[in-house]
Structure formats: structure tokens, C-alpha cells
Short mmCIF file of C-alpha atoms in Angstrom, two decimals:
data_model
loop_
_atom_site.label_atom_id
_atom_site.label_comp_id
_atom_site.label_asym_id
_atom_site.label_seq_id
_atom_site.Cartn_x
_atom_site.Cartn_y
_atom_site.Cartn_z
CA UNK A 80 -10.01 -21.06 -3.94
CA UNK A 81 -7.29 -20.83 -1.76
CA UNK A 82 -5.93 -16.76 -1.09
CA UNK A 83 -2.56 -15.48 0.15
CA UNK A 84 -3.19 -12.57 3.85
CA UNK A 85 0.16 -10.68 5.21
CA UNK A 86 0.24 -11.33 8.92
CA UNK A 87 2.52 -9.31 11.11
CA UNK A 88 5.89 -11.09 11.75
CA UNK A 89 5.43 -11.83 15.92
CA UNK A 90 1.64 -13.39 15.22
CA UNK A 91 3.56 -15.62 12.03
CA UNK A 92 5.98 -16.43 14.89
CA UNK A 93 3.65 -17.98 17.32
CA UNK A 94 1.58 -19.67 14.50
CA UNK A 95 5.02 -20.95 13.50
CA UNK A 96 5.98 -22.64 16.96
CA UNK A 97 2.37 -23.68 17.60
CA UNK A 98 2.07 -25.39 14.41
CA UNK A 99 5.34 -27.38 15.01
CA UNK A 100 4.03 -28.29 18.49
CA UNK A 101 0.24 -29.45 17.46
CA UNK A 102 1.83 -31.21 14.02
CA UNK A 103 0.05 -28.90 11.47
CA UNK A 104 0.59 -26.88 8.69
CA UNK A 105 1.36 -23.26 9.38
CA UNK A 106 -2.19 -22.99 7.37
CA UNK A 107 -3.29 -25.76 9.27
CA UNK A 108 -2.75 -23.68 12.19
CA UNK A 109 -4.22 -20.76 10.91
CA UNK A 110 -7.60 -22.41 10.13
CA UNK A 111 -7.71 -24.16 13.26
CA UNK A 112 -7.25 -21.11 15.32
CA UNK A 113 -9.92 -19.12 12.87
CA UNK A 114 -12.27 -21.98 13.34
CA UNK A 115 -11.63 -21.49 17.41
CA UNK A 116 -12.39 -17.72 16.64
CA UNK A 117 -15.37 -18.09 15.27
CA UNK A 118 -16.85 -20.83 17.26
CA UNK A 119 -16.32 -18.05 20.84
CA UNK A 120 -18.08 -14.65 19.01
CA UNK A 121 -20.88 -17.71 18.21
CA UNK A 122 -20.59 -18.82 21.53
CA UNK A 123 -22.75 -16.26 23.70
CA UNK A 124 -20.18 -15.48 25.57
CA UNK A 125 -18.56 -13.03 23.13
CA UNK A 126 -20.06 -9.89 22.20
CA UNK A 127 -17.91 -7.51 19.86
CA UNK A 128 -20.03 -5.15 20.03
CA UNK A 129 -19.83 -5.11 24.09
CA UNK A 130 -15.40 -4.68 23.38
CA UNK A 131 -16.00 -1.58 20.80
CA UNK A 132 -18.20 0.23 23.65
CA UNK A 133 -15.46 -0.92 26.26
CA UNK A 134 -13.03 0.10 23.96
CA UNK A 135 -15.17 3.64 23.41
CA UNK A 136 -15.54 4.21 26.93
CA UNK A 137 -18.75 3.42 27.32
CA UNK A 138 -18.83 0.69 29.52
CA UNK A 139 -16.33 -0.63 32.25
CA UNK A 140 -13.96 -3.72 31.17
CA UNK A 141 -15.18 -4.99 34.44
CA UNK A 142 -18.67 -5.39 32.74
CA UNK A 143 -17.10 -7.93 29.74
CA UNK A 144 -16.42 -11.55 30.00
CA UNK A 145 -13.15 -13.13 30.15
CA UNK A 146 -12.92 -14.19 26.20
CA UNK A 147 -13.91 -10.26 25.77
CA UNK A 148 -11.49 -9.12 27.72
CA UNK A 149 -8.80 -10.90 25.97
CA UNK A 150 -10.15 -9.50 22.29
CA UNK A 151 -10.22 -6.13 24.36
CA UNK A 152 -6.72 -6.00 25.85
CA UNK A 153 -5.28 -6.63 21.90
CA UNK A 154 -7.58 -4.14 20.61
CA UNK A 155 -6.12 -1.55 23.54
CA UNK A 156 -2.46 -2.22 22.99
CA UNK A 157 -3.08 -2.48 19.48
CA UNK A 158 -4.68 0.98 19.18
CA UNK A 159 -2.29 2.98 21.92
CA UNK A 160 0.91 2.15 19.75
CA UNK A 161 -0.83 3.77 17.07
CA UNK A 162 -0.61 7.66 16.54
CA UNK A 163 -3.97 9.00 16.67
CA UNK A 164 -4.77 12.43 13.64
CA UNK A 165 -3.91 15.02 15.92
CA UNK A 166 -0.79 13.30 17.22
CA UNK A 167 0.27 12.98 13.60
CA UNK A 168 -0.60 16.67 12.94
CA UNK A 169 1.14 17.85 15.89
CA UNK A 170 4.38 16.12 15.42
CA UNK A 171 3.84 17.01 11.23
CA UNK A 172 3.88 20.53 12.13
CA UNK A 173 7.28 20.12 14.71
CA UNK A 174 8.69 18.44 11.73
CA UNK A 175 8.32 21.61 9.06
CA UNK A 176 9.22 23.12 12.06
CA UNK A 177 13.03 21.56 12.50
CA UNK A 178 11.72 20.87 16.06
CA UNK A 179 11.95 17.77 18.32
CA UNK A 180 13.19 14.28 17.52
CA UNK A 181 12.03 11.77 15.70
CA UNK A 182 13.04 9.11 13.24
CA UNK A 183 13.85 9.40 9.65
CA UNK A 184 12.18 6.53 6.95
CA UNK A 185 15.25 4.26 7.66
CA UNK A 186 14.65 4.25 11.70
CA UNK A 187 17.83 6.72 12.27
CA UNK A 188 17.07 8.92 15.31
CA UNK A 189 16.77 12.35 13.76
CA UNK A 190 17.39 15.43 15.96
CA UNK A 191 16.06 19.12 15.77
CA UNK A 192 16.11 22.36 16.98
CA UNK A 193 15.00 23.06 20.40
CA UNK A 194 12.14 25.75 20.97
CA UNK A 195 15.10 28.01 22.53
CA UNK A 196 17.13 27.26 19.45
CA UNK A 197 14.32 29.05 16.57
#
């Protein structure tokens, strides 16, 4: 039974080109490159459990293979453009506050009081 995923608009973008350049379907593409995925964490020479500990801090990136280090460099970018809970709290607080900048739910730069301004 066939089933309908959201991908983010850049990764539907390079599945897009890729699948015009290799002459498949954009699900074509998909399932190749899922195939691909799962054929490298089979391999031996991926270990997912070696990129969460990387990604932890518990071993050195140094220490994973190349294919692990690729997984591992997404993961990192992936997770540092994401506000971790006490970043949220702190900038929820400012917010009540009237403090700072930020942006408002339609992306419009939003400014504040200052501290000197309370």
C-alpha cells in the first residue's frame, strides 16, 4: 500500500533535479536513495549508534567512518538550527518581558524594549 511523507522543500529539490538527471520518478528517486540508505547502516561500515555518541560527546568524530561522518555532519547542522528548552524558555520569558527582538508568526522582525528601557 503505497503512503504519502512531507519532506522539507530543499531535500524535495535535490530529489527533484536528481530524478530528472537519473530518468526516474521523483518516487523512483526516493526509493532508490532509501534502498542506498539502507544497504550502508547494513554495510559494517555504518554504525548509528557510533553518530548518536559522536553526536553526545562521547566519542571524537575523528573515531567514525566517512559514511558516519556524513549522517553526523546532517545530524549536527540539523540539531544547532534548532532551539534547544532552555533557549526557548529564555527567549519565552524576554518575550512576556517586551525585551529583545525577535520575529512575529508572519516572519516580521519584531522589536522590544531594551533592558535600560524597563
Amino acid at each position: 500500500m503505497a503512503q504519502s511523507i512531507k519532506l522539507a522543500d530543499d531535500i524535495m529539490k535535490i530529489v527533484r533535479r536528481e530524478s530528472e538527471l537519473q530518468s526516474r520518478s521523483v518516487a523512483g528517486q526516493v526509493a532508490h536513495w532509501v534502498r542506498i540508505g539502507r544497504a550502508i547502516e547494513l554495510s559494517g561500515h555504518f554504525d548509528h549508534a557510533r553518530i548518536t555518541a559522536a553526536l553526545a560527546g562521547q566519542i571524537e568524530t575523528t573515531a567514525l567512518t566517512s559514511e558516519e561522518k556524513d549522517v553526523w555532519l546532517d545530524s549536527f547542522v540539523e540539531k544547532m538550527g534548532q532551539p534547544g528548552p532552555d533557549e526557548k524558555s529564555y527567549f519565552a520569558g524576554r518575550r512576556q518581558l517586551g525585551l529583545g527582538v525577535g520575529l512575529d508568526a508572519a516572519g516580521n522582525l519584531v522589536r522590544g524594549k531594551t533592558a535600560s528601557e524597563e
